[in-house]
CSV table of C-alpha atoms (C1' of nucleotides) in Angstrom, one decimal:
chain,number,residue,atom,x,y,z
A,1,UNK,CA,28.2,8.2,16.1
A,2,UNK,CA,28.0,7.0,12.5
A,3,UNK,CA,27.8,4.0,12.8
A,4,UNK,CA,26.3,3.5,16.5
A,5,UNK,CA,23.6,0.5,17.5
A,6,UNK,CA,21.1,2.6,16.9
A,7,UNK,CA,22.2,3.9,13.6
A,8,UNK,CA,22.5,-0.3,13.1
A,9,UNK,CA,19.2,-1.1,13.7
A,10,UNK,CA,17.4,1.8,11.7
A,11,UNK,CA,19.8,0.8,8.5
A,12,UNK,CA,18.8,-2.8,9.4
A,13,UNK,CA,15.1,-2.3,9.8
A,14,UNK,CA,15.2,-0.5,7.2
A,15,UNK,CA,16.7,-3.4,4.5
A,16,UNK,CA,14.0,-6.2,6.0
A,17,UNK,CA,11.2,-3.4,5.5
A,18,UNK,CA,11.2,-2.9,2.1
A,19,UNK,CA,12.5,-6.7,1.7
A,20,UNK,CA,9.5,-8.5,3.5
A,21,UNK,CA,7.3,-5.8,4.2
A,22,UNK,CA,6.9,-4.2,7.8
A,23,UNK,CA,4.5,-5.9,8.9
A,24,UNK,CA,5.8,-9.5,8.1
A,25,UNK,CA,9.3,-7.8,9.7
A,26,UNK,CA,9.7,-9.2,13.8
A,27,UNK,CA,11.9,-6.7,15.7
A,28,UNK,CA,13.7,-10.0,16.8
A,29,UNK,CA,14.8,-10.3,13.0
A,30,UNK,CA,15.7,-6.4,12.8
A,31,UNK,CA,17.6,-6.9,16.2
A,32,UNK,CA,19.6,-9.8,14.7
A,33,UNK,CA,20.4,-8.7,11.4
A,34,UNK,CA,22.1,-5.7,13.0
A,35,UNK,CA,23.9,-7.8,15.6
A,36,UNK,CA,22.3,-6.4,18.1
A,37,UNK,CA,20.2,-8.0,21.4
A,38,UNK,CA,17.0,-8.0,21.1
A,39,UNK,CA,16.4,-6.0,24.1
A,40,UNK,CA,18.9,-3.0,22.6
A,41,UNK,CA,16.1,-2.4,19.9
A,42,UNK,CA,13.4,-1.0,22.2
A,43,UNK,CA,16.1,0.7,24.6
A,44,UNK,CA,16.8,2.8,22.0
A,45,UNK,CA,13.0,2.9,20.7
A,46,UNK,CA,9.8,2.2,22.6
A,47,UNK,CA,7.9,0.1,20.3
A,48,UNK,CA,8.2,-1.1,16.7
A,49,UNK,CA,6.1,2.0,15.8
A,50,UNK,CA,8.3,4.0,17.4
A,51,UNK,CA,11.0,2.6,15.2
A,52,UNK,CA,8.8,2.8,11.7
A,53,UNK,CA,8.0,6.5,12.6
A,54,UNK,CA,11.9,7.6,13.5
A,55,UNK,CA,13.2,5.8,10.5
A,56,UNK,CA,9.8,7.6,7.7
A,57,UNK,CA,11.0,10.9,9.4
A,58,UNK,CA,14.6,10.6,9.2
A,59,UNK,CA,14.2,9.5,5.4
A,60,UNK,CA,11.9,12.4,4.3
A,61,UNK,CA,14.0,14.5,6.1
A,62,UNK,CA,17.5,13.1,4.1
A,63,UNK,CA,15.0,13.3,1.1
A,64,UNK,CA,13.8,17.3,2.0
A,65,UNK,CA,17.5,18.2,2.4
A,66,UNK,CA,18.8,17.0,-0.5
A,67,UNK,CA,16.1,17.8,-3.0
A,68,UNK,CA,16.6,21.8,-2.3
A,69,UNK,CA,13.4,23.1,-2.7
A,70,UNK,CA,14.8,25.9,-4.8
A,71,UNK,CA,12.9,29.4,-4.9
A,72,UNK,CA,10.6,29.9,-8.0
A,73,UNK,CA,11.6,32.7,-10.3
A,74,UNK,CA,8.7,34.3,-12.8
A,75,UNK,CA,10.1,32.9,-16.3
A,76,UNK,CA,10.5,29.6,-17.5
A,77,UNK,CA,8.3,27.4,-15.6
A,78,UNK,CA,8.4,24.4,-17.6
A,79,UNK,CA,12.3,24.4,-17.2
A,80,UNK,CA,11.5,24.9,-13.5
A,81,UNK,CA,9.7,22.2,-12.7
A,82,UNK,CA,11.7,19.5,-15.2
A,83,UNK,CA,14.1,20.4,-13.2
A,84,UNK,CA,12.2,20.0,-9.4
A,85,UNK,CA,10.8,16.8,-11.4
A,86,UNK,CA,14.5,15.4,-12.6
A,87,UNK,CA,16.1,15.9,-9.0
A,88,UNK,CA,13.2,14.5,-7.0
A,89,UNK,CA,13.0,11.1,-9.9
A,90,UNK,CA,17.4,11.2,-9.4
A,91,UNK,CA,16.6,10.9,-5.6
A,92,UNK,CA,14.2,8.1,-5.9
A,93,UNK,CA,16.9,6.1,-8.4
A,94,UNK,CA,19.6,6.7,-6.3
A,95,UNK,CA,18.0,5.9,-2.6
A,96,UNK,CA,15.9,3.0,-3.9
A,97,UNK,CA,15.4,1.7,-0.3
A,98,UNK,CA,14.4,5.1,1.7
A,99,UNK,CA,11.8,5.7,-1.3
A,100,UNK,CA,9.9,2.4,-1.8
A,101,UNK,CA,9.7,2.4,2.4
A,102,UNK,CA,8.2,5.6,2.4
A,103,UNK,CA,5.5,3.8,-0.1
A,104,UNK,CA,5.4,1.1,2.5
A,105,UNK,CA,4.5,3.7,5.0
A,106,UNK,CA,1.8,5.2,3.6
A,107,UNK,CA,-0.4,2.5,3.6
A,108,UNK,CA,0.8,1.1,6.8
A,109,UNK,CA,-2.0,1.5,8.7
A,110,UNK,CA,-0.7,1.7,12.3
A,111,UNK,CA,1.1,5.2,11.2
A,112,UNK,CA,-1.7,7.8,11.4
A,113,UNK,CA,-2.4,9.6,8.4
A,114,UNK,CA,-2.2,12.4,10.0
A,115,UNK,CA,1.3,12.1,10.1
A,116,UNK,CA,1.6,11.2,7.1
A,117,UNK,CA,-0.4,13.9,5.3
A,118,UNK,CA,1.8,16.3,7.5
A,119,UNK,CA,4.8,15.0,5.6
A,120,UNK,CA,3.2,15.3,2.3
A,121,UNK,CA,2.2,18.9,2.3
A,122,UNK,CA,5.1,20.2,3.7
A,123,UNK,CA,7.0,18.1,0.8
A,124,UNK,CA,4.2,19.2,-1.7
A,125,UNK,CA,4.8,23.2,-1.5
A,126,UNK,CA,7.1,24.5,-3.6
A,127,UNK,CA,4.9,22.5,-6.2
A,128,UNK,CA,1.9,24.0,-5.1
A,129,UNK,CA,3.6,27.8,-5.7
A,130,UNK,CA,4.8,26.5,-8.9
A,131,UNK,CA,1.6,25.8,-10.1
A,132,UNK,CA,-0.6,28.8,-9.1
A,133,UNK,CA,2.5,30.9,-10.5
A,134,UNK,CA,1.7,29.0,-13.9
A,135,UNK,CA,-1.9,29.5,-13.9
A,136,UNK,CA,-1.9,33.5,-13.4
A,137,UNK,CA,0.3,33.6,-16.3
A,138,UNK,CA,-2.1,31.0,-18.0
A,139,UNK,CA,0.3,28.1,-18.9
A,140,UNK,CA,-1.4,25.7,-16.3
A,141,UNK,CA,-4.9,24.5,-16.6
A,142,UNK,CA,-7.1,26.1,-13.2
A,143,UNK,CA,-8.2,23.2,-11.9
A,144,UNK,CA,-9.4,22.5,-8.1
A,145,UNK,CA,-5.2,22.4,-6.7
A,146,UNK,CA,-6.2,19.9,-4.2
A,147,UNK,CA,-6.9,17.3,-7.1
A,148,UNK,CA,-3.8,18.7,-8.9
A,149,UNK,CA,-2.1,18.2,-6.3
A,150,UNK,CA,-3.0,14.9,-5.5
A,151,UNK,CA,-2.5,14.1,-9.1
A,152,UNK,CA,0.9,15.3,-9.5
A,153,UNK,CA,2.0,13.5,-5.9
A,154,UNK,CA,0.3,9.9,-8.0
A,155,UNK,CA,2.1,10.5,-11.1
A,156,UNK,CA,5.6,11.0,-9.1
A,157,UNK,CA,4.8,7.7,-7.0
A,158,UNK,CA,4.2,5.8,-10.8
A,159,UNK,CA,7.4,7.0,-12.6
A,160,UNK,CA,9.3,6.4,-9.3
A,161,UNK,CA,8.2,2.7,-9.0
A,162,UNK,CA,8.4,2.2,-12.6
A,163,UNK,CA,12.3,3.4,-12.7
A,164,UNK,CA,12.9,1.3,-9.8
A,165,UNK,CA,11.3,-1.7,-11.1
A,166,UNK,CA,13.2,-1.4,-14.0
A,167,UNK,CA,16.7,0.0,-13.1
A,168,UNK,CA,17.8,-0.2,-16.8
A,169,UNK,CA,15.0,2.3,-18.2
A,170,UNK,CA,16.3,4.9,-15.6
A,171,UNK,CA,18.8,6.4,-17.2
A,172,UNK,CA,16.9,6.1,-20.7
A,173,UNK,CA,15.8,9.4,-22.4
A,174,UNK,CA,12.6,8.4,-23.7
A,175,UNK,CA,11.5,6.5,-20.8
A,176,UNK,CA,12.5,10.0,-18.5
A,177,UNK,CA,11.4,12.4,-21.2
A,178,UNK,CA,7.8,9.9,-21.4
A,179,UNK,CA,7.5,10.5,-18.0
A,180,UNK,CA,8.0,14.2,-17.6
A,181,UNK,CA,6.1,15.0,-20.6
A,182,UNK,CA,3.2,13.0,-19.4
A,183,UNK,CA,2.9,15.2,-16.4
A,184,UNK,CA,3.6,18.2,-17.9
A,185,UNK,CA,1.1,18.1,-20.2
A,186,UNK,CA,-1.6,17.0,-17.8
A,187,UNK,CA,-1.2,20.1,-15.9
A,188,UNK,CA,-1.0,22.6,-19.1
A,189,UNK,CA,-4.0,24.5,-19.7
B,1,UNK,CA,-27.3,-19.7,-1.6
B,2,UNK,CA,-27.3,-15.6,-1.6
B,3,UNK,CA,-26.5,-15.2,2.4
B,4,UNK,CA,-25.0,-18.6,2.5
B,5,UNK,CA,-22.4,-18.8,5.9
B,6,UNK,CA,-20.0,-18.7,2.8
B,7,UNK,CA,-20.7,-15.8,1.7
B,8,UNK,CA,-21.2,-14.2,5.1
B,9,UNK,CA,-17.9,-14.6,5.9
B,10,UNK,CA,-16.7,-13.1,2.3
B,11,UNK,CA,-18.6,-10.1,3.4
B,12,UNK,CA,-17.8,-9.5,6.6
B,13,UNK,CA,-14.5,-10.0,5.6
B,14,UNK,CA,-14.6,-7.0,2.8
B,15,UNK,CA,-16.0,-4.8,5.3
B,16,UNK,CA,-13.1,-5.3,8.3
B,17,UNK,CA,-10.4,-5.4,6.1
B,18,UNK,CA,-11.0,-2.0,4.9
B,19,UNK,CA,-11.4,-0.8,8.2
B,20,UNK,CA,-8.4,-2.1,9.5
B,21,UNK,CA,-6.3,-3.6,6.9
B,22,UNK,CA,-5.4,-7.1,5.6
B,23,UNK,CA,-2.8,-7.6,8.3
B,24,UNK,CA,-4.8,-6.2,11.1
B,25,UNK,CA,-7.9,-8.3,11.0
B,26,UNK,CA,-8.1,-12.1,12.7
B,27,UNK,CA,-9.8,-14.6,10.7
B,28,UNK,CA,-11.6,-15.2,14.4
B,29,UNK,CA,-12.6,-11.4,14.4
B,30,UNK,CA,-14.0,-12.5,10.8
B,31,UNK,CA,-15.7,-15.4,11.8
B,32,UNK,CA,-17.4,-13.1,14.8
B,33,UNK,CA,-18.6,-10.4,12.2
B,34,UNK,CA,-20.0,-12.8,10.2
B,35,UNK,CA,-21.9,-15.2,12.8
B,36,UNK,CA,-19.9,-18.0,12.6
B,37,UNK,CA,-18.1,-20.3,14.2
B,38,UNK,CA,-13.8,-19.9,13.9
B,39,UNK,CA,-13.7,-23.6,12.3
B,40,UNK,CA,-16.4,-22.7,9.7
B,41,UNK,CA,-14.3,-20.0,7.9
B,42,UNK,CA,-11.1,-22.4,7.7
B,43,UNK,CA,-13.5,-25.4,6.4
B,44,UNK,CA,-14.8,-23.1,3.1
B,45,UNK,CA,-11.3,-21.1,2.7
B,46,UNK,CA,-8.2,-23.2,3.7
B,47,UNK,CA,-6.2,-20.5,5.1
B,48,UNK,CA,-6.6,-16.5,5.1
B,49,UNK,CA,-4.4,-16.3,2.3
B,50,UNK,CA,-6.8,-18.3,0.3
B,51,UNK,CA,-9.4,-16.4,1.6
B,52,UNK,CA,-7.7,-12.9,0.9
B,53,UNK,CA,-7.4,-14.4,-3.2
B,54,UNK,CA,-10.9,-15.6,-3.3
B,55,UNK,CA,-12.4,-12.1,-2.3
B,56,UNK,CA,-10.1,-10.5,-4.8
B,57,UNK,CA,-10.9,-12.8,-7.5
B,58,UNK,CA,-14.3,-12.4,-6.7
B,59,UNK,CA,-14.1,-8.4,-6.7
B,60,UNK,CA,-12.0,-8.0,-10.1
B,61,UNK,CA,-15.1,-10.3,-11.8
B,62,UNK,CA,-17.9,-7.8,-10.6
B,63,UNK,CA,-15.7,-4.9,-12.0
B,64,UNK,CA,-14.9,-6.3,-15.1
B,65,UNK,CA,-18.5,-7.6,-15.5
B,66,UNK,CA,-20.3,-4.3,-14.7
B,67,UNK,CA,-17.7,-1.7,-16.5
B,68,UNK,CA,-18.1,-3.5,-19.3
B,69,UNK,CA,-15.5,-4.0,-22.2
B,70,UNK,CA,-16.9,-2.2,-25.2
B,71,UNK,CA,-15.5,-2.8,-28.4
B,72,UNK,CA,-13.3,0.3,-29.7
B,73,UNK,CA,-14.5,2.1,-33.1
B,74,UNK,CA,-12.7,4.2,-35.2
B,75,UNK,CA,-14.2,7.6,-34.8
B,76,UNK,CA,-14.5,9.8,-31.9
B,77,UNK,CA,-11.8,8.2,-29.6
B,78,UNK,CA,-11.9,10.9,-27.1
B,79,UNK,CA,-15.5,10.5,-26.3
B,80,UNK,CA,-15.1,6.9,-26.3
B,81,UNK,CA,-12.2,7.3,-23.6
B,82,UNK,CA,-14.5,9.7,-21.5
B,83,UNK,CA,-16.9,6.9,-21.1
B,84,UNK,CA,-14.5,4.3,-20.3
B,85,UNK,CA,-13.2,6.6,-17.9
B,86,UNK,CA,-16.5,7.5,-16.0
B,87,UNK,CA,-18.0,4.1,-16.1
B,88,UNK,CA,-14.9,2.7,-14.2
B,89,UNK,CA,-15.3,5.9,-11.7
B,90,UNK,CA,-18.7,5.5,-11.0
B,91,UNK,CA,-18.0,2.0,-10.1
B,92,UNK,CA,-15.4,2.8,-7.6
B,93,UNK,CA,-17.5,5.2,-6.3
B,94,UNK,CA,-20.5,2.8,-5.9
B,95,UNK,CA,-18.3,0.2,-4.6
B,96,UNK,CA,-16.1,2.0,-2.4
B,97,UNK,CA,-15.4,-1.0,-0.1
B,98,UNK,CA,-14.6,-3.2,-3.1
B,99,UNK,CA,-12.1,-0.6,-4.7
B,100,UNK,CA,-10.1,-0.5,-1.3
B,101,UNK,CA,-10.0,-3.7,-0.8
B,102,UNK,CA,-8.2,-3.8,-4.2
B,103,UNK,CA,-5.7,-1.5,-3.2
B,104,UNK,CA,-4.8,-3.0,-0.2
B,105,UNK,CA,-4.1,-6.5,-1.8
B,106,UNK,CA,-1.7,-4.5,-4.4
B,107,UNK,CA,0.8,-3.7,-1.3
B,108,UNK,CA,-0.5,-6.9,0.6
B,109,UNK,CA,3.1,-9.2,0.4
B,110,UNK,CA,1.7,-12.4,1.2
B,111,UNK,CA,0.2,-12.4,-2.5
B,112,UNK,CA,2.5,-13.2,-5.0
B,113,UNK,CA,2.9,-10.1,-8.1
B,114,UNK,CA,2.4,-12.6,-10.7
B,115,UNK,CA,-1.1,-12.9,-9.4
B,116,UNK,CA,-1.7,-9.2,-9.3
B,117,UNK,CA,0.2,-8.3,-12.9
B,118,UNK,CA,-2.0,-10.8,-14.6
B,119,UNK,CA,-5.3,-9.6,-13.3
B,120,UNK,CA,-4.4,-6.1,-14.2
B,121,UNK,CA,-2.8,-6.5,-17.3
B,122,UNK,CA,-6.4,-8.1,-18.0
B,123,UNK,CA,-8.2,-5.6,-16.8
B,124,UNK,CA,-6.3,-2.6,-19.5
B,125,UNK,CA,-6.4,-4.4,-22.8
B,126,UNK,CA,-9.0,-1.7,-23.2
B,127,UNK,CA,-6.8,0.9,-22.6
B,128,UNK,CA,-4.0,-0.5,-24.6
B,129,UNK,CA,-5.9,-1.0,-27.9
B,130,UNK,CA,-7.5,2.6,-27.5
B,131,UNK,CA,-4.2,4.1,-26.9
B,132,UNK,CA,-2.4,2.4,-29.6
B,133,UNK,CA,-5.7,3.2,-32.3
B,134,UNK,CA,-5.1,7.0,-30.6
B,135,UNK,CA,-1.2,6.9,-31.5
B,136,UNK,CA,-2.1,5.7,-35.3
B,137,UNK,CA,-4.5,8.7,-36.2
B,138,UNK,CA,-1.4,11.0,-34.5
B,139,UNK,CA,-3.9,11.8,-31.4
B,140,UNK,CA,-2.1,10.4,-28.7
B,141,UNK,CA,1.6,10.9,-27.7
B,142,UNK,CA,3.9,7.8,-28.9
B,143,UNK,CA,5.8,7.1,-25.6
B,144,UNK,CA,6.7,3.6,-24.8
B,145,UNK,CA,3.3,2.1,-24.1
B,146,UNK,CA,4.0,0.1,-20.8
B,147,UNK,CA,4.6,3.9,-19.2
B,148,UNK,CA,1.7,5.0,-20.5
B,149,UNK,CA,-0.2,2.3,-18.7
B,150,UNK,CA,1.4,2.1,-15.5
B,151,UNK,CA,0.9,6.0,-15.4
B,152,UNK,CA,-2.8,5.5,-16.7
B,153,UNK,CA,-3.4,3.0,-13.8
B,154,UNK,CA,-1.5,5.9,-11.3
B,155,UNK,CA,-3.8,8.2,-12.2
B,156,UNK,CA,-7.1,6.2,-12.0
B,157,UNK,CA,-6.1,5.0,-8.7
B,158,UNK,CA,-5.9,8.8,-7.6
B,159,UNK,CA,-8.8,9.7,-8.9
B,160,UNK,CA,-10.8,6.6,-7.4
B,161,UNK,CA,-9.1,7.4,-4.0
B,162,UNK,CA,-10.0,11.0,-4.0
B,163,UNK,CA,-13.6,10.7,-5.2
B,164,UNK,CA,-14.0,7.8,-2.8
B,165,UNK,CA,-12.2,10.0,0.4
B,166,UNK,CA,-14.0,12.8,-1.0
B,167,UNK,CA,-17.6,11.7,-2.0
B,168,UNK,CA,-19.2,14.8,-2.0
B,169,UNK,CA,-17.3,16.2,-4.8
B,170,UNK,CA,-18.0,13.1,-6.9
B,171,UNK,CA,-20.6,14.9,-8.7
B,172,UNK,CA,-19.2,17.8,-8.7
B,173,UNK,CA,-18.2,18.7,-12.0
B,174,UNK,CA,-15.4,20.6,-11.9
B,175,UNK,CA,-13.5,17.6,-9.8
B,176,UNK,CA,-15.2,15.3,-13.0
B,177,UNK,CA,-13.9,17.0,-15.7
B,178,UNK,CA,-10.1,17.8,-13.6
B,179,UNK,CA,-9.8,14.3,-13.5
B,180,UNK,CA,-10.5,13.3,-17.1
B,181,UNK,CA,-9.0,16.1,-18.5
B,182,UNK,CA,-5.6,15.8,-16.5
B,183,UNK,CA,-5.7,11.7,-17.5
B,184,UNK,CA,-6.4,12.7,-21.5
B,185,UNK,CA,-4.0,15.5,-21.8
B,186,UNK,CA,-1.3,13.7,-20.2
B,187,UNK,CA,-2.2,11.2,-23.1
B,188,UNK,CA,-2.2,13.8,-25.9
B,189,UNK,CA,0.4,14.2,-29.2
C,1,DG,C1',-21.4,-28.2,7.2
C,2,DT,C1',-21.1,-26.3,11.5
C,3,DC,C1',-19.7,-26.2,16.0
C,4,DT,C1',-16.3,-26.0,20.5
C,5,DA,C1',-12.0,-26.3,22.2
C,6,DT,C1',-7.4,-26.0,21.9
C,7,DA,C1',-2.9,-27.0,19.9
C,8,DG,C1',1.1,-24.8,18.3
C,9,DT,C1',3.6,-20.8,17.1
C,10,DG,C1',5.7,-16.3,16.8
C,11,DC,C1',5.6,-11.9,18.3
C,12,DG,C1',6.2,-7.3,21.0
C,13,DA,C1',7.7,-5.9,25.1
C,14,DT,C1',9.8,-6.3,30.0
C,15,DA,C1',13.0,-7.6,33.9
C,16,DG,C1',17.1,-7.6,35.7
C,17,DA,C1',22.2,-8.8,35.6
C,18,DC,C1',26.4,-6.7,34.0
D,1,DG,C1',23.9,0.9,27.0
D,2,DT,C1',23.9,-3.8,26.2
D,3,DC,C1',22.9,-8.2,27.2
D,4,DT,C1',20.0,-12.8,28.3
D,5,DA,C1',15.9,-14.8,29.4
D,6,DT,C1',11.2,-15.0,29.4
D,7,DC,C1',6.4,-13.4,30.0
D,8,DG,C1',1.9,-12.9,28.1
D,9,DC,C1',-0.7,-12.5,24.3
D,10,DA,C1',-2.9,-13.0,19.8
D,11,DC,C1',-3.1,-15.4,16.0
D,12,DT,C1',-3.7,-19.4,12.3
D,13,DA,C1',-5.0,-23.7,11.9
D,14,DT,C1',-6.5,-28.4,13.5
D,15,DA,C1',-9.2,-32.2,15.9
D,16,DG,C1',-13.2,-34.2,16.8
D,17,DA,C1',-18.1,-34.2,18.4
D,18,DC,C1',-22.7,-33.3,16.4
DNA sequence: GTCTATAGTGCGATAGAC
DNA sequence: GTCTATCGCACTATAGAC
């Protein structure tokens, strides 16, 4: 079913999210643009929050899959994670959409942040492993890893924005090297 | 007029939008907080919108008053970026209300960008003039400056929100000097 | 300036035929 | 599964007395 009415509604919901915001979004618009009744929507989800919560999952799961979390070797870190960095930064350029809705959902308040901070850590492991693998061989800085971690998840949300604010810059090596180098260094010790 | 029905309803409304977002919170739910009647708040603000900008406007002129400006020297940039840095912390943390309330209106849609790139691009001339003096004496990295400040803003709005969801590791040192120290090295030549 | 009362609107969700 | 029709509610904003 590739192309079912529910498949219809989540690609349209998810179009009029990031256009107008989910809150200013009606399901009666969402249920239109996909050519779909209005009554269909919440047949095939039980509420609008229903709908928000299938559609973050389903995206962070598309995300998860195709940013392999590769397994960490013991040399070259910094190659490592320019690498992690570079595939996760090609994912936001290319799925533009998926990415600034998932910034959407995190401070949509309806969504617990449970939830959401069960998505993030999940998404957030293989950088954890990379880091504590960098400080016992002393090439990372031993701060407190939850503020690292938060830190590194803040810089990742700023060069994503920025590259799909400005499309052009994307593909720019200064702009990508600025933005690599930038975190790299903050976490070097 | 300190506790004018004016300003009543400017506090009340800081206080339940924070708690349950822009979007969430009826001007009549304001008007109830604050003691007064539902006509009252539309007479002194003409619509919620208006009401939203006012409080912003309001909120960006206390920060800007109270982590004051200094004027940059030559010498001993890093120490002068170290207080920069902490004065704006500390008044996050002291105004934890106010600094949430700003972060809401950056991903509140009814307010245009223009508004919100012109008060921030006020608020880090600072910044800009002490990175540039930084990249003359060869101290601090020469990527293209308006990264640098959109990843600057990134990381002060993770270090705000951490300290704030986090307050007693605000003194902490350790969490302190993580968070200056990540900002400045990602910074360095 | 402040109040009460309510107009007017749009939304999420349901009922029931097909 | 999909549709049409509509209920009931909550909200912004206004009108008009005091």
């Amino acid at each position: 079913m590739p192309d079912s009415k529910k498949q219809k509604i989540l690609n349209a919901a998810l179009a009029l999210f990031v256009e107008q915001g989910i809150h200013s979004t009606s399901t009666a618009s969402i249920a239109k643009a996909a050519n779909v009744a209005n009554g269909t929507l919440f047949h095939h989800f039980p509420s609008k929050e229903a709908l928000v919560i299938s559609l973050y999952q389903s995206v962070k799961q598309d995300f998860s899959q195709q940013v392999a979390p590769q397994n960490i070797m013991v040399g070259n870190i910094k190659e490592q994670a320019r690498t992690a960095w570079d595939n996760a930064i090609d994912w936001t350029i290319t799925h533009p959409l998926h990415q600034q809705f998932c910034l959407q959902v995190m401070h949509y308040q309806p969504i617990t942040s449970q939830l959401k901070a069960k998505v993030l850590a999940e998404e957030f492991k293989y950088l954890q492993q990379l880091i504590e693998l960098g400080q016992q061989v002393n090439l990372i800085a031993t701060h407190p890893i939850e503020y690292m971690l938060d830190n590194c998840h803040g810089q990742f949300i700023t060069a994503s924005s920025f590259f799909i604010n400005n499309p052009k810059l994307a593909q720019n090596i200064a702009y990508r090297n600025a933005a690599f180098n930038m975190f790299w260094q903050s976490l070097q010790a």
